[in-house]
Amino acid sequence: MKHETFPPKNLTEVLQIINQLDLSPTRLRDLTSAVKRVSIMLGIAPEGIEADSVSLRDKLCLIRPAAFDVTPKTWSTVRSNFAAALTLAGVVDDKGRGGALRSPVWTPLMKAISKDRRLSNGLAAFANFCVIREIAPDAVTDGTVHEYQIWLENRTLHSTPRDVVCRVPRLW
């Protein structure tokens, strides 16, 4: 269902792409609403917002939801739907949530650390990244962590990619 023909240049093109996808009316409404709401909160028309993960991450950090009477819960929903729209449009990558728990090679490790929230929360995204790239736990290297950093910085909206990457070696 993800669009992969060309990378959209701006949020107007993101809206055009998601409108062409086979989505339920409710899902289409939610994704469209999130893109438009972010645009409004930034005070920039969708065609003026570059569809690039690095610039979008920087712009999202500038938004103060309370200034728009948006609750933290609503902002979380808007951000999630915004990220989903960008994923479907090919601007950012799917994070593969839950992939490590479904992977035969990663499940034993993830189950072993599941009782320690610090470890399981700190390593879940990294483990999912490795599963997508078919890297087994015993094949993880410093290079894998470096690739993870590059991916977080360039293909996700994660607000603090460096902080996330700095924790991985300590937790590993």
Coordinates of N, CA and C in Angstrom, one line a residue:
M1 N 0.8 -1.2 0.0 CA 0.0 0.0 0.0 C 0.9 1.3 0.0
K2 N 2.2 1.1 0.4 CA 3.1 2.3 0.4 C 3.4 2.8 -1.0
H3 N 3.5 4.1 -1.2 CA 3.8 4.7 -2.5 C 5.3 4.7 -2.7
E4 N 5.8 4.3 -3.8 CA 7.3 4.3 -4.0 C 7.7 4.8 -5.4
T5 N 6.8 5.5 -6.1 CA 7.1 5.9 -7.5 C 8.1 7.0 -7.5
F6 N 8.0 8.0 -6.7 CA 8.9 9.1 -6.6 C 8.8 9.8 -5.3
P7 N 9.9 10.4 -4.8 CA 9.8 11.1 -3.5 C 9.0 12.4 -3.7
P8 N 8.0 12.7 -2.8 CA 7.3 13.9 -2.9 C 8.3 15.1 -2.5
K9 N 8.1 16.2 -3.1 CA 8.9 17.4 -2.8 C 8.4 18.2 -1.6
N10 N 7.1 18.2 -1.4 CA 6.5 19.0 -0.3 C 5.2 18.3 0.2
L11 N 4.6 18.9 1.2 CA 3.4 18.2 1.8 C 2.2 18.2 0.9
T12 N 2.1 19.1 0.0 CA 1.0 19.1 -1.0 C 1.1 17.8 -1.8
E13 N 2.3 17.4 -2.2 CA 2.5 16.2 -3.0 C 2.3 15.0 -2.1
V14 N 2.6 15.0 -0.8 CA 2.3 14.0 0.2 C 0.8 13.8 0.2
L15 N 0.0 14.9 0.3 CA -1.4 14.8 0.3 C -2.0 14.2 -1.0
Q16 N -1.4 14.5 -2.2 CA -1.8 14.0 -3.4 C -1.5 12.5 -3.5
I17 N -0.4 12.0 -3.0 CA -0.1 10.6 -3.0 C -1.0 9.8 -2.1
I18 N -1.3 10.3 -0.8 CA -2.1 9.5 0.0 C -3.6 9.5 -0.5
N19 N -4.0 10.5 -1.2 CA -5.3 10.5 -1.8 C -5.4 9.5 -3.0
Q20 N -4.3 9.0 -3.5 CA -4.4 8.0 -4.6 C -4.3 6.6 -4.0
L21 N -4.1 6.4 -2.8 CA -3.9 5.1 -2.2 C -5.3 4.5 -1.8
D22 N -5.3 3.2 -1.7 CA -6.6 2.5 -1.4 C -6.7 2.5 0.2
L23 N -7.2 3.6 0.7 CA -7.4 3.7 2.2 C -8.8 3.9 2.5
S24 N -9.2 3.5 3.7 CA -10.6 3.7 4.1 C -10.9 5.2 4.2
P25 N -12.1 5.6 4.0 CA -12.4 7.0 4.1 C -12.0 7.6 5.4
T26 N -12.1 6.9 6.5 CA -11.7 7.3 7.8 C -10.2 7.5 7.9
R27 N -9.5 6.5 7.4 CA -8.0 6.6 7.5 C -7.5 7.8 6.6
L28 N -8.1 7.9 5.5 CA -7.7 9.0 4.6 C -8.0 10.3 5.2
R29 N -9.1 10.5 5.9 CA -9.5 11.7 6.6 C -8.5 12.0 7.7
D30 N -8.1 11.0 8.5 CA -7.2 11.2 9.6 C -5.8 11.6 9.1
L31 N -5.3 10.9 8.1 CA -4.0 11.2 7.6 C -3.9 12.6 7.0
T32 N -5.0 12.9 6.2 CA -5.1 14.3 5.5 C -5.1 15.4 6.6
S33 N -6.0 15.1 7.6 CA -6.1 16.1 8.7 C -4.8 16.3 9.4
A34 N -4.1 15.3 9.7 CA -2.8 15.4 10.4 C -1.8 16.2 9.6
V35 N -1.7 16.0 8.3 CA -0.8 16.8 7.4 C -1.2 18.2 7.4
K36 N -2.5 18.5 7.2 CA -3.0 19.9 7.2 C -2.8 20.6 8.6
R37 N -3.0 19.8 9.6 CA -2.9 20.4 11.0 C -1.4 20.8 11.3
V38 N -0.5 19.9 10.9 CA 0.9 20.2 11.1 C 1.3 21.5 10.3
S39 N 0.8 21.6 9.1 CA 1.0 22.7 8.3 C 0.5 24.0 8.9
I40 N -0.7 23.9 9.5 CA -1.3 25.1 10.1 C -0.5 25.5 11.4
M41 N -0.1 24.5 12.2 CA 0.7 24.7 13.4 C 2.0 25.3 13.1
L42 N 2.6 25.0 11.9 CA 3.8 25.6 11.5 C 3.6 27.0 10.9
G43 N 2.4 27.3 10.5 CA 2.1 28.6 9.8 C 2.7 28.6 8.4
I44 N 2.8 27.5 7.8 CA 3.3 27.4 6.4 C 2.3 26.6 5.6
A45 N 2.0 27.0 4.4 CA 1.1 26.2 3.5 C 1.8 24.9 3.1
P46 N 1.1 23.9 2.9 CA 1.7 22.5 2.6 C 2.7 22.6 1.5
E47 N 2.4 23.4 0.4 CA 3.4 23.4 -0.7 C 4.7 24.1 -0.3
G48 N 4.7 24.8 0.8 CA 5.9 25.5 1.3 C 6.7 24.7 2.3
I49 N 6.3 23.5 2.6 CA 7.0 22.6 3.5 C 7.6 21.4 2.8
E50 N 8.9 21.4 2.8 CA 9.7 20.4 2.1 C 9.4 19.0 2.8
A51 N 9.2 18.0 1.9 CA 9.0 16.7 2.4 C 10.3 15.9 2.6
D52 N 11.0 16.3 3.6 CA 12.3 15.7 3.9 C 12.4 15.5 5.4
S53 N 12.8 14.3 5.7 CA 12.7 13.9 7.2 C 13.6 14.8 8.0
V54 N 14.7 15.3 7.6 CA 15.6 16.1 8.4 C 14.9 17.5 8.7
S55 N 14.4 18.1 7.6 CA 13.8 19.4 7.8 C 12.5 19.3 8.6
L56 N 11.8 18.2 8.3 CA 10.5 18.0 9.0 C 10.7 17.8 10.5
R57 N 11.8 17.0 10.9 CA 12.1 16.8 12.3 C 12.4 18.1 13.0
D58 N 13.2 19.0 12.3 CA 13.5 20.3 12.9 C 12.3 21.1 13.0
K59 N 11.4 21.1 12.1 CA 10.2 21.9 12.1 C 9.2 21.4 13.2
L60 N 9.1 20.1 13.3 CA 8.2 19.5 14.3 C 8.6 19.9 15.7
C61 N 9.9 20.0 16.0 CA 10.4 20.4 17.3 C 10.0 21.8 17.6
L62 N 9.7 22.7 16.6 CA 9.3 24.0 16.9 C 7.9 24.2 17.3
I63 N 7.1 23.2 17.0 CA 5.7 23.3 17.3 C 5.4 23.1 18.8
R64 N 4.6 24.1 19.4 CA 4.2 24.0 20.8 C 2.7 23.8 20.8
P65 N 2.3 22.5 20.9 CA 0.9 22.2 20.8 C 0.0 23.0 21.8
A66 N 0.5 23.3 22.9 CA -0.4 24.0 23.9 C -0.8 25.4 23.3
A67 N 0.1 26.0 22.5 CA -0.2 27.3 21.9 C -1.4 27.2 21.0
F68 N -1.8 26.0 20.6 CA -3.0 25.8 19.7 C -4.1 25.0 20.5
D69 N -4.0 25.0 21.8 CA -5.0 24.3 22.6 C -5.1 22.9 22.3
V70 N -3.9 22.3 21.9 CA -3.9 20.8 21.6 C -3.3 20.1 22.8
T71 N -4.1 19.1 23.3 CA -3.6 18.3 24.4 C -2.4 17.4 24.0
P72 N -1.6 16.9 25.0 CA -0.6 16.0 24.6 C -1.1 14.7 23.9
K73 N -2.2 14.2 24.3 CA -2.8 13.0 23.7 C -3.2 13.3 22.3
T74 N -3.8 14.4 22.0 CA -4.2 14.8 20.6 C -2.9 15.0 19.8
W75 N -1.9 15.7 20.3 CA -0.7 15.9 19.6 C 0.0 14.6 19.3
S76 N 0.0 13.6 20.2 CA 0.5 12.3 19.9 C -0.2 11.7 18.7
T77 N -1.5 11.8 18.7 CA -2.3 11.2 17.6 C -2.0 11.9 16.3
V78 N -1.9 13.2 16.3 CA -1.6 14.0 15.1 C -0.2 13.6 14.6
R79 N 0.8 13.5 15.5 CA 2.2 13.2 15.1 C 2.2 11.8 14.5
S80 N 1.5 10.8 15.1 CA 1.4 9.5 14.6 C 0.8 9.4 13.2
N81 N -0.3 10.1 13.0 CA -0.9 10.1 11.7 C -0.1 10.8 10.7
F82 N 0.6 11.9 11.1 CA 1.5 12.6 10.2 C 2.6 11.7 9.8
A83 N 3.2 11.0 10.7 CA 4.3 10.0 10.4 C 3.8 8.9 9.5
A84 N 2.6 8.4 9.7 CA 2.0 7.4 8.9 C 1.8 7.9 7.4
A85 N 1.3 9.1 7.3 CA 1.2 9.7 5.9 C 2.5 9.8 5.2
L86 N 3.5 10.2 6.0 CA 4.9 10.3 5.4 C 5.4 9.0 5.0
T87 N 5.1 8.0 5.8 CA 5.6 6.6 5.5 C 4.9 6.1 4.3
L88 N 3.6 6.3 4.2 CA 2.9 5.8 3.0 C 3.4 6.6 1.7
A89 N 3.8 7.8 1.9 CA 4.3 8.6 0.7 C 5.7 8.3 0.4
G90 N 6.4 7.5 1.2 CA 7.8 7.2 1.0 C 8.8 8.2 1.5
V91 N 8.4 9.2 2.3 CA 9.3 10.2 2.9 C 10.1 9.6 4.0
V92 N 9.5 8.8 4.9 CA 10.2 8.2 6.0 C 9.9 6.7 5.9
D93 N 10.7 5.9 6.6 CA 10.6 4.4 6.6 C 9.7 4.0 7.7
D94 N 9.1 2.8 7.4 CA 8.3 2.1 8.5 C 9.4 1.6 9.5
K95 N 9.1 1.8 10.8 CA 10.0 1.4 11.8 C 10.0 -0.1 12.1
G96 N 9.1 -0.8 11.6 CA 9.0 -2.2 11.8 C 8.7 -2.6 13.2
R97 N 7.8 -1.8 13.8 CA 7.4 -2.1 15.2 C 7.0 -3.5 15.4
G98 N 7.5 -4.1 16.5 CA 7.1 -5.5 16.8 C 7.8 -6.6 16.0
G99 N 8.6 -6.2 15.0 CA 9.3 -7.1 14.2 C 10.3 -8.1 15.0
A100 N 10.9 -7.5 16.0 CA 11.9 -8.3 16.7 C 11.2 -9.4 17.5
L101 N 10.0 -9.1 18.0 CA 9.2 -10.1 18.7 C 8.7 -11.3 17.8
R102 N 8.6 -11.0 16.5 CA 8.1 -12.0 15.6 C 9.3 -12.7 14.9
S103 N 10.5 -12.3 15.1 CA 11.6 -12.8 14.4 C 12.2 -14.0 15.2
P104 N 12.3 -15.2 14.6 CA 12.9 -16.3 15.3 C 14.3 -16.1 15.9
V105 N 15.1 -15.3 15.3 CA 16.4 -15.1 15.8 C 16.5 -14.0 16.9
W106 N 15.5 -13.1 16.9 CA 15.5 -12.0 17.9 C 14.6 -12.3 19.1
T107 N 13.6 -13.1 18.9 CA 12.6 -13.4 19.9 C 13.2 -13.8 21.3
P108 N 14.1 -14.8 21.2 CA 14.7 -15.2 22.5 C 15.4 -14.1 23.3
L109 N 16.1 -13.2 22.6 CA 16.7 -12.1 23.3 C 15.7 -11.1 23.8
M110 N 14.7 -10.8 23.0 CA 13.7 -9.8 23.4 C 12.8 -10.3 24.6
K111 N 12.6 -11.6 24.6 CA 11.8 -12.2 25.7 C 12.7 -12.2 27.0
A112 N 14.0 -12.5 26.8 CA 14.9 -12.5 27.9 C 15.0 -11.1 28.6
I113 N 14.9 -10.1 27.9 CA 15.0 -8.7 28.5 C 13.7 -8.1 28.7
S114 N 12.6 -8.8 28.5 CA 11.3 -8.1 28.5 C 10.9 -7.6 29.9
K115 N 11.4 -8.2 31.0 CA 11.1 -7.8 32.3 C 11.9 -6.6 32.7
D116 N 12.9 -6.2 32.1 CA 13.7 -5.0 32.3 C 13.3 -3.9 31.3
R117 N 12.4 -3.0 31.8 CA 11.9 -2.0 30.9 C 12.9 -1.2 30.3
R118 N 14.0 -0.8 31.0 CA 15.1 0.0 30.5 C 15.7 -0.7 29.3
L119 N 16.0 -2.0 29.4 CA 16.6 -2.7 28.3 C 15.7 -2.9 27.2
S120 N 14.5 -3.4 27.5 CA 13.5 -3.7 26.4 C 13.1 -2.5 25.6
N121 N 12.8 -1.4 26.3 CA 12.5 -0.1 25.6 C 13.6 0.5 24.9
G122 N 14.8 0.4 25.5 CA 16.0 1.0 24.9 C 16.5 0.2 23.7
L123 N 16.2 -1.1 23.6 CA 16.7 -1.9 22.5 C 15.7 -2.3 21.4
A124 N 14.4 -2.0 21.7 CA 13.4 -2.5 20.8 C 13.5 -1.9 19.4
A125 N 13.7 -0.6 19.3 CA 13.8 0.0 18.0 C 15.0 -0.4 17.2
F126 N 16.1 -0.6 17.9 CA 17.3 -1.1 17.3 C 17.1 -2.5 16.8
A127 N 16.5 -3.4 17.7 CA 16.2 -4.7 17.3 C 15.3 -4.8 16.0
N128 N 14.3 -4.0 16.0 CA 13.4 -3.9 14.8 C 14.2 -3.5 13.6
F129 N 15.1 -2.5 13.7 CA 15.9 -2.1 12.6 C 16.7 -3.3 12.1
C130 N 17.3 -4.0 13.0 CA 18.1 -5.2 12.6 C 17.3 -6.2 11.9
V131 N 16.1 -6.5 12.4 CA 15.2 -7.5 11.8 C 14.9 -7.1 10.3
I132 N 14.6 -5.8 10.1 CA 14.3 -5.4 8.7 C 15.5 -5.6 7.8
R133 N 16.7 -5.4 8.4 CA 17.9 -5.6 7.6 C 18.5 -7.0 7.6
E134 N 17.8 -7.9 8.3 CA 18.2 -9.3 8.4 C 19.5 -9.5 9.1
I135 N 19.7 -8.7 10.2 CA 21.0 -8.8 11.0 C 20.6 -9.5 12.3
A136 N 21.3 -10.7 12.5 CA 21.0 -11.4 13.7 C 21.7 -10.8 14.9
P137 N 21.3 -11.1 16.1 CA 21.9 -10.5 17.3 C 23.4 -10.8 17.3
D138 N 23.9 -12.0 17.0 CA 25.3 -12.3 17.0 C 26.1 -11.6 15.9
A139 N 25.4 -11.0 14.9 CA 26.1 -10.3 13.8 C 26.1 -8.8 14.0
V140 N 25.6 -8.3 15.1 CA 25.6 -6.9 15.4 C 27.1 -6.4 15.6
T141 N 27.4 -5.3 15.0 CA 28.8 -4.7 15.1 C 28.6 -3.2 15.3
D142 N 29.8 -2.6 15.5 CA 29.8 -1.1 15.6 C 29.2 -0.5 14.3
G143 N 29.5 -1.1 13.2 CA 29.0 -0.7 11.9 C 27.5 -0.7 11.9
T144 N 26.9 -1.7 12.5 CA 25.4 -1.8 12.6 C 24.8 -0.6 13.3
V145 N 25.5 -0.3 14.4 CA 25.0 0.9 15.2 C 25.2 2.2 14.4
H146 N 26.3 2.3 13.7 CA 26.5 3.4 12.8 C 25.4 3.5 11.7
E147 N 25.1 2.4 11.1 CA 24.0 2.4 10.1 C 22.7 2.8 10.7
Y148 N 22.4 2.3 11.9 CA 21.2 2.7 12.7 C 21.1 4.2 12.8
Q149 N 22.2 4.8 13.2 CA 22.2 6.2 13.4 C 21.9 7.0 12.1
I150 N 22.6 6.5 11.0 CA 22.3 7.2 9.7 C 20.8 7.0 9.3
W151 N 20.3 5.8 9.5 CA 18.9 5.6 9.2 C 18.0 6.5 10.1
L152 N 18.2 6.5 11.4 CA 17.4 7.4 12.3 C 17.4 8.8 11.8
E153 N 18.6 9.3 11.5 CA 18.8 10.7 11.1 C 18.2 11.1 9.8
N154 N 18.2 10.1 8.8 CA 17.8 10.4 7.5 C 16.4 9.8 7.0
R155 N 15.9 8.8 7.7 CA 14.7 8.2 7.3 C 13.6 8.0 8.3
T156 N 13.8 8.8 9.5 CA 12.7 8.8 10.5 C 12.5 10.2 11.0
L157 N 11.5 10.4 11.8 CA 11.2 11.7 12.4 C 11.6 11.7 13.8
H158 N 12.3 10.7 14.3 CA 12.7 10.7 15.7 C 13.4 12.0 16.1
S159 N 12.9 12.5 17.2 CA 13.4 13.9 17.5 C 14.8 13.9 18.0
T160 N 15.3 12.8 18.6 CA 16.7 12.8 19.1 C 17.5 11.6 18.7
P161 N 17.8 11.5 17.4 CA 18.4 10.2 16.9 C 19.8 10.0 17.6
R162 N 20.6 11.0 17.9 CA 21.9 10.8 18.5 C 21.8 10.2 19.9
D163 N 20.8 10.7 20.6 CA 20.6 10.2 22.0 C 20.2 8.7 22.0
V164 N 19.3 8.4 21.1 CA 18.9 7.0 20.9 C 20.1 6.1 20.6
V165 N 20.9 6.5 19.7 CA 22.1 5.7 19.3 C 23.1 5.6 20.4
C166 N 23.3 6.7 21.1 CA 24.3 6.7 22.2 C 23.9 5.6 23.3
R167 N 22.6 5.4 23.5 CA 22.2 4.4 24.5 C 22.4 3.0 24.0
V168 N 22.3 2.7 22.7 CA 22.4 1.3 22.3 C 23.6 0.6 22.7
P169 N 24.8 1.1 22.5 CA 26.0 0.3 22.9 C 26.0 0.1 24.5
R170 N 25.6 1.1 25.2 CA 25.6 0.9 26.7 C 24.6 -0.2 27.1
L171 N 23.4 -0.3 26.4 CA 22.4 -1.3 26.8 C 22.8 -2.6 26.2
W172 N 23.5 -2.6 25.1 CA 23.8 -3.9 24.4 C 24.8 -4.7 25.3

